[in-house]
CSV table of C-alpha atoms and ligand atoms in Angstrom, one decimal:
chain,number,residue,atom,x,y,z
A,1,MET,CA,85.7,128.2,108.8
A,2,GLU,CA,84.4,124.8,110.3
A,3,LYS,CA,86.7,121.0,110.5
A,4,SER,CA,85.4,119.2,108.5
A,5,ARG,CA,84.1,115.1,110.1
A,6,VAL,CA,86.1,112.9,108.6
A,7,LEU,CA,85.2,109.3,108.4
A,8,ILE,CA,87.6,106.6,108.5
A,9,ILE,CA,87.2,103.1,107.3
A,10,GLY,CA,90.4,100.5,108.2
A,11,VAL,CA,91.8,102.9,111.8
A,12,THR,CA,93.2,99.0,112.6
A,13,GLY,CA,96.0,98.6,109.4
A,14,ASN,CA,99.1,99.1,109.9
A,15,LEU,CA,98.1,103.7,108.6
A,16,GLY,CA,94.6,103.9,109.5
A,17,GLN,CA,95.8,104.2,112.1
A,18,HIS,CA,97.9,107.5,111.4
A,19,LEU,CA,94.9,108.4,109.3
A,20,ALA,CA,93.4,108.2,112.4
A,21,LYS,CA,95.4,109.6,114.5
A,22,ALA,CA,96.3,113.0,112.6
A,23,THR,CA,92.6,113.3,111.9
A,24,LEU,CA,92.0,114.3,115.3
A,25,GLN,CA,95.9,116.6,115.0
A,26,PHE,CA,94.5,118.4,112.9
A,27,SER,CA,90.6,118.7,115.4
A,28,HIS,CA,88.7,117.1,112.5
A,29,PRO,CA,85.7,115.6,114.4
A,30,THR,CA,86.5,111.7,113.7
A,31,PHE,CA,84.7,108.5,113.0
A,32,ALA,CA,85.6,104.7,112.1
A,33,LEU,CA,84.1,102.6,110.7
A,34,VAL,CA,84.6,99.7,112.0
A,35,ARG,CA,84.3,95.5,111.5
A,36,PRO,CA,82.5,93.9,114.8
A,37,SER,CA,85.0,91.1,114.9
A,38,SER,CA,87.7,93.9,115.1
A,39,PHE,CA,85.8,94.7,119.0
A,40,SER,CA,86.4,90.9,119.8
A,41,ASP,CA,90.0,90.7,119.5
A,42,PRO,CA,92.0,92.1,121.7
A,43,HIS,CA,95.4,93.4,119.6
A,44,LYS,CA,92.9,95.4,117.7
A,45,SER,CA,90.3,96.2,121.1
A,46,ASP,CA,92.9,97.9,122.4
A,47,LYS,CA,93.7,100.3,119.9
A,48,LEU,CA,90.2,100.9,119.2
A,49,HIS,CA,90.0,102.2,122.7
A,50,SER,CA,93.3,104.3,122.7
A,51,LEU,CA,91.5,105.4,119.4
A,52,SER,CA,87.9,106.2,120.9
A,53,ASN,CA,89.5,107.2,124.3
A,54,SER,CA,91.2,109.6,122.6
A,55,GLY,CA,88.4,111.1,120.5
A,56,VAL,CA,87.5,108.8,117.8
A,57,THR,CA,83.9,107.4,117.2
A,58,LEU,CA,83.6,104.2,117.0
A,59,LEU,CA,80.6,103.1,114.2
A,60,GLN,CA,79.9,100.1,113.2
A,61,GLY,CA,79.6,98.5,110.4
A,62,SER,CA,82.3,96.8,107.1
A,63,LEU,CA,81.6,97.6,103.6
A,64,GLU,CA,80.1,94.9,102.6
A,65,ASP,CA,77.2,96.5,104.7
A,66,GLU,CA,75.2,99.1,103.1
A,67,GLU,CA,73.1,99.2,106.1
A,68,SER,CA,75.9,100.3,108.3
A,69,LEU,CA,77.5,102.8,105.3
A,70,MET,CA,74.2,104.7,104.6
A,71,ALA,CA,74.8,105.5,109.1
A,72,ALA,CA,77.9,106.6,108.8
A,73,MET,CA,77.7,108.8,106.6
A,74,LYS,CA,74.6,111.1,107.2
A,75,GLN,CA,77.6,111.6,109.9
A,76,VAL,CA,80.1,113.0,107.8
A,77,ASP,CA,81.3,114.8,104.9
A,78,VAL,CA,84.5,113.7,103.9
A,79,VAL,CA,85.3,109.6,103.6
A,80,ILE,CA,89.2,108.0,103.7
A,81,CYS,CA,89.2,104.2,102.3
A,82,ALA,CA,92.3,102.4,104.5
A,83,VAL,CA,91.9,99.3,103.4
A,84,SER,CA,95.1,96.2,102.4
A,85,SER,CA,95.4,96.9,98.3
A,86,LYS,CA,93.3,92.9,97.7
A,87,GLN,CA,90.4,94.6,99.7
A,88,VAL,CA,90.2,96.9,97.2
A,89,LEU,CA,87.7,96.3,94.9
A,90,LEU,CA,85.2,96.3,98.3
A,91,GLN,CA,84.7,100.2,97.9
A,92,LYS,CA,82.2,99.9,95.2
A,93,LEU,CA,78.9,100.0,97.4
A,94,LEU,CA,81.0,102.2,99.4
A,95,VAL,CA,81.2,104.4,96.2
A,96,GLN,CA,77.4,103.5,95.6
A,97,VAL,CA,76.4,104.8,99.0
A,98,ILE,CA,78.3,108.4,99.1
A,99,LYS,CA,76.5,109.0,95.9
A,100,LYS,CA,73.4,107.4,97.1
A,101,SER,CA,74.0,109.8,100.2
A,102,GLY,CA,74.7,113.4,98.5
A,103,CYS,CA,76.4,114.6,101.5
A,104,ILE,CA,80.0,114.4,101.0
A,105,LYS,CA,82.1,116.0,99.2
A,106,ARG,CA,85.4,114.5,99.0
A,107,PHE,CA,86.5,110.9,99.2
A,108,ILE,CA,89.8,110.1,98.5
A,109,PRO,CA,90.4,105.8,98.7
A,110,SER,CA,92.5,103.0,99.1
A,111,GLU,CA,95.7,103.9,96.4
A,112,PHE,CA,98.4,105.7,98.9
A,113,GLY,CA,101.6,103.5,97.2
A,114,LEU,CA,101.8,104.6,92.9
A,115,ASP,CA,100.0,105.9,90.7
A,116,PRO,CA,98.1,103.6,89.1
A,117,GLU,CA,98.0,105.0,86.2
A,118,LYS,CA,102.0,104.8,85.9
A,119,THR,CA,103.0,101.8,87.1
A,120,ARG,CA,102.9,98.8,85.0
A,121,ILE,CA,105.4,95.4,86.7
A,122,SER,CA,104.4,93.0,84.4
A,123,ASP,CA,101.8,90.6,85.9
A,124,MET,CA,103.3,89.8,89.2
A,125,ASP,CA,101.0,93.0,90.8
A,126,TYR,CA,97.3,90.0,91.5
A,127,ASN,CA,95.8,93.5,89.9
A,128,PHE,CA,96.7,96.4,92.4
A,129,TYR,CA,97.7,98.4,90.5
A,130,LYS,CA,94.7,97.6,87.7
A,131,GLN,CA,92.2,97.0,90.5
A,132,LYS,CA,92.7,100.8,92.0
A,133,SER,CA,92.6,102.6,88.5
A,134,GLU,CA,88.7,101.0,88.1
A,135,ILE,CA,88.0,102.7,91.4
A,136,ARG,CA,89.3,105.4,90.2
A,137,ARG,CA,86.9,105.4,87.5
A,138,PHE,CA,84.6,103.6,89.5
A,139,VAL,CA,84.0,107.5,91.6
A,140,GLU,CA,84.6,109.2,87.8
A,141,ALA,CA,81.7,107.3,86.5
A,142,HIS,CA,79.2,108.1,89.7
A,143,GLY,CA,80.4,112.0,90.1
A,144,ILE,CA,82.1,111.8,93.4
A,145,PRO,CA,84.6,114.5,95.3
A,146,TYR,CA,88.4,112.7,95.3
A,147,THR,CA,91.2,113.2,96.1
A,148,TYR,CA,93.9,110.0,94.9
A,149,ILE,CA,96.7,110.4,97.7
A,150,SER,CA,99.9,108.8,95.6
A,151,CYS,CA,102.8,108.6,97.8
A,152,ASN,CA,104.6,106.4,96.3
A,153,PHE,CA,106.3,104.5,99.6
A,154,TYR,CA,105.9,103.4,102.8
A,155,MET,CA,109.1,104.1,104.4
A,156,SER,CA,109.0,101.3,107.5
A,157,TYR,CA,109.1,98.7,103.7
A,158,LEU,CA,112.9,97.6,103.1
A,159,LEU,CA,114.6,100.9,104.5
A,160,PRO,CA,115.2,99.8,107.6
A,161,GLN,CA,116.9,97.0,106.4
A,162,LEU,CA,118.3,99.2,103.4
A,163,VAL,CA,116.2,97.6,100.6
A,164,GLN,CA,117.8,93.9,101.6
A,165,PRO,CA,114.7,91.4,101.8
A,166,GLY,CA,114.9,88.6,104.5
A,167,LEU,CA,117.4,91.0,107.0
A,168,LYS,CA,115.7,92.9,109.7
A,169,VAL,CA,118.4,96.0,109.9
A,170,PRO,CA,120.6,96.7,107.1
A,171,PRO,CA,123.6,94.9,105.9
A,172,ARG,CA,128.0,95.1,106.9
A,173,ASP,CA,129.1,93.2,105.1
A,174,LYS,CA,127.9,92.6,101.2
A,175,VAL,CA,124.2,94.6,100.2
A,176,THR,CA,122.9,93.0,96.8
A,177,ILE,CA,121.6,96.4,94.8
A,178,PHE,CA,118.6,96.2,92.3
A,179,GLY,CA,119.4,96.7,88.1
A,180,ASP,CA,122.0,99.6,88.7
A,181,GLY,CA,120.9,101.2,91.4
A,182,ASN,CA,120.3,104.5,90.0
A,183,THR,CA,116.6,104.4,89.9
A,184,LYS,CA,115.5,106.4,92.9
A,185,GLY,CA,112.3,105.7,94.9
A,186,VAL,CA,110.6,108.1,97.3
A,187,PHE,CA,110.9,107.2,101.1
A,188,VAL,CA,107.6,109.0,102.7
A,189,LYS,CA,106.6,107.6,106.4
A,190,GLU,CA,103.2,106.6,107.2
A,191,SER,CA,102.5,109.3,109.5
A,192,ASP,CA,103.5,111.9,107.2
A,193,VAL,CA,102.2,110.2,104.9
A,194,ALA,CA,98.4,110.8,107.0
A,195,GLU,CA,99.6,114.0,107.9
A,196,PHE,CA,99.2,115.0,104.4
A,197,THR,CA,96.6,112.9,103.9
A,198,ILE,CA,94.2,115.3,105.9
A,199,ARG,CA,95.9,118.0,105.0
A,200,THR,CA,94.6,118.2,101.6
A,201,LEU,CA,90.8,117.5,102.6
A,202,ASP,CA,90.2,121.3,102.9
A,203,ASP,CA,92.3,122.3,100.0
A,204,PRO,CA,89.8,124.0,97.3
A,205,GLN,CA,93.0,122.9,94.9
A,206,THR,CA,93.4,119.2,95.7
A,207,LEU,CA,90.0,118.9,95.2
A,208,ASN,CA,89.5,115.4,92.1
A,209,LYS,CA,93.1,115.7,91.6
A,210,VAL,CA,95.8,112.9,91.7
A,211,LEU,CA,98.7,114.6,95.6
A,212,TYR,CA,101.8,113.1,95.1
A,213,LEU,CA,104.3,113.1,97.8
A,214,ARG,CA,107.5,113.3,96.8
A,215,PRO,CA,109.7,115.5,99.6
A,216,THR,CA,113.2,116.6,98.2
A,217,GLY,CA,114.7,115.2,101.1
A,218,ASN,CA,113.4,111.7,101.1
A,219,VAL,CA,113.9,111.2,98.1
A,220,TYR,CA,117.4,108.6,97.4
A,221,SER,CA,118.3,105.7,95.1
A,222,MET,CA,119.6,102.9,96.5
A,223,ASN,CA,123.5,103.5,95.8
A,224,GLU,CA,123.0,106.5,98.1
A,225,LEU,CA,121.0,104.6,100.2
A,226,VAL,CA,123.8,102.4,100.2
A,227,GLU,CA,126.8,105.4,100.3
A,228,LEU,CA,124.9,107.0,103.6
A,229,TRP,CA,125.3,103.6,105.4
A,230,GLU,CA,128.4,102.9,104.7
A,231,GLY,CA,129.6,106.6,105.4
A,232,LYS,CA,127.5,105.9,109.4
A,233,ILE,CA,129.2,103.0,110.1
A,234,GLY,CA,133.2,103.7,108.4
A,235,LYS,CA,133.2,100.6,106.0
A,236,LYS,CA,132.1,100.1,102.7
A,237,LEU,CA,130.2,97.2,101.9
A,238,GLU,CA,130.9,94.3,98.7
A,239,LYS,CA,128.2,95.4,96.4
A,240,ILE,CA,125.8,92.2,94.4
A,241,PHE,CA,124.3,93.2,91.7
A,242,VAL,CA,121.4,91.9,90.2
A,243,SER,CA,119.9,92.4,87.3
A,244,GLU,CA,116.3,92.9,86.7
A,245,GLN,CA,115.7,89.8,84.9
A,246,GLU,CA,117.9,88.0,87.8
A,247,LEU,CA,115.1,89.8,90.2
A,248,LEU,CA,112.8,89.1,88.0
A,249,LYS,CA,113.1,85.3,88.0
A,250,LYS,CA,114.2,85.1,91.7
A,251,ILE,CA,110.7,86.7,92.9
A,252,LYS,CA,108.7,83.9,89.8
A,253,ALA,CA,111.0,81.6,92.2
A,254,GLY,CA,108.7,82.5,95.0
A,255,TRP,CA,112.0,84.6,96.8
A,256,PRO,CA,112.7,85.3,99.2
A,257,ALA,CA,111.2,82.2,100.7
A,258,ASP,CA,111.4,83.4,104.9
A,259,MET,CA,109.6,87.2,103.0
A,260,ALA,CA,106.8,84.9,101.5
A,261,ALA,CA,104.8,84.4,104.4
A,262,ILE,CA,104.5,88.1,104.0
A,263,LEU,CA,103.7,89.8,102.0
A,264,SER,CA,105.1,88.4,99.2
A,265,ALA,CA,102.8,89.8,96.2
A,266,ASP,CA,103.3,93.5,97.8
A,267,VAL,CA,108.0,93.0,98.3
A,268,ALA,CA,108.5,92.1,95.0
A,269,VAL,CA,106.0,94.9,94.0
A,270,ILE,CA,108.2,97.1,95.4
A,271,LEU,CA,111.4,95.7,94.8
A,272,PHE,CA,110.6,95.4,90.9
A,273,SER,CA,109.5,98.1,91.0
A,274,LEU,CA,112.5,100.2,92.3
A,275,ILE,CA,114.8,99.1,89.2
A,276,ILE,CA,112.6,99.6,86.6
A,277,ARG,CA,112.8,103.1,84.9
A,278,SER,CA,110.9,106.1,86.1
A,279,SER,CA,107.9,105.6,86.6
A,280,LEU,CA,108.6,106.0,91.3
A,281,LEU,CA,109.4,109.5,90.3
A,282,LEU,CA,106.0,110.1,88.1
B,301,NAP,N1,102.9,102.7,99.7
B,301,NAP,C1,103.8,101.7,99.8
B,301,NAP,O1,105.2,101.3,100.7
B,301,NAP,C2,102.7,100.9,100.9
B,301,NAP,C3,102.2,100.0,101.9
B,301,NAP,C4,101.0,98.7,101.6
B,301,NAP,C5,99.9,99.6,101.5
B,301,NAP,N2,100.4,100.3,101.3
B,301,NAP,C6,98.1,100.8,100.8
B,301,NAP,O2,97.8,101.2,101.7
B,301,NAP,C7,96.4,101.0,102.3
B,301,NAP,C8,95.8,100.6,103.5
B,301,NAP,O3,97.1,99.5,103.7
B,301,NAP,P1,97.5,99.1,104.7
B,301,NAP,O4,98.3,97.7,104.3
B,301,NAP,O5,97.7,99.7,105.6
B,301,NAP,O6,95.7,97.6,105.0
B,301,NAP,P2,96.4,96.9,106.7
B,301,NAP,O7,96.8,97.0,107.9
B,301,NAP,O8,95.7,95.6,105.4
B,301,NAP,O9,94.3,97.5,107.2
B,301,NAP,C9,93.6,96.8,106.9
B,301,NAP,C10,91.8,97.7,107.2
B,301,NAP,O10,91.2,96.9,106.3
B,301,NAP,C11,89.7,97.4,107.6
B,301,NAP,N3,89.1,96.4,106.6
B,301,NAP,C12,88.5,95.5,106.0
B,301,NAP,N4,88.4,94.7,105.2
B,301,NAP,C13,87.0,95.6,105.9
B,301,NAP,C14,85.4,95.7,105.2
B,301,NAP,N5,85.2,94.6,104.9
B,301,NAP,N6,84.9,96.2,106.2
B,301,NAP,C15,85.5,97.7,107.0
B,301,NAP,N7,86.7,97.5,107.1
B,301,NAP,C16,87.3,96.7,106.2
B,301,NAP,C17,90.5,96.2,108.1
B,301,NAP,O11,89.5,95.7,109.4
B,301,NAP,P3,90.1,94.6,110.5
B,301,NAP,O12,90.6,95.0,111.3
B,301,NAP,O13,88.1,94.8,110.9
B,301,NAP,O14,90.4,93.3,109.8
B,301,NAP,C18,91.9,97.1,108.6
B,301,NAP,O15,92.3,98.2,110.2
B,301,NAP,C19,96.5,99.6,100.7
B,301,NAP,O16,96.1,101.0,99.3
B,301,NAP,C20,97.8,99.8,100.5
B,301,NAP,O17,97.8,99.1,99.2
B,301,NAP,C21,101.1,101.4,100.6
């Protein structure tokens, strides 16, 4: 079977770069829509150079530029979007262009997290989940073939520091546990999220469905993670339990201060998600 030609939007981003690598790895002709500003950014242009050398065809354009989107559609049959949570609603023009082009057999919108239909996180998520749901409805209303990737947590977020905000490595003396520590989270490597995503492109079973990534070996509660770490360092840690109410209060007060600059909303959402009932495993 001929491999789908794949357009990725967001290759200079965290997940996007893994998606580009996986698309090439599975021998799909690979295209990337890149904003002109990225070519003049030294760090991003290095990344783009390396992707181009590996075989990715770089197309200049943006989610806000209809002409560039339509030109890109003409070259591909699958579109994957990996813009950040804050940019999710920018996908509306893309959806309209996909519809107009009539040639796209699968669209994967930027989700790659918890299922937005099943996640309720107080009022602290800056409407990320609401907006992802809004895009789902928009895609469906336009009759575009889709797959939604619900991959749970990126492993690189918080797992290397044992879910301890503000730390870079796991603690060796005391550990903070959110809630009772028994709620399970699913931690998946970004490169695996990318591989699963690419494997689904030509699979008819995943057409117009949500694909849940929940490898059994990647499902752990805080208590289980701490126990594993204690086994590795041969030492018991002092456990400090923080209840759901306390955590909410701390997050609302801007805690932890040094993390506020980096993705404070995402971190708050992730932390809070860890202790809210069953949404992680749905
Ligand atoms: N499951 C988890 O734990 C988890 C954690 C974090 C994120 N996520 C999800 O993963 C997805 C991707 O997020 P990310 O953090 O990988 O994103 P990111 O690193 O912020 O990258 C965003 C990408 O989108 C591109 N972009 C932004 N605006 C654009 C526009 N108008 N037109 C074209 N391209 C544009 C950026 O290009 P430039 O180089 O031009 O800026 C960049 O390549 C999101 O849905 C997010 O919610 C999940």
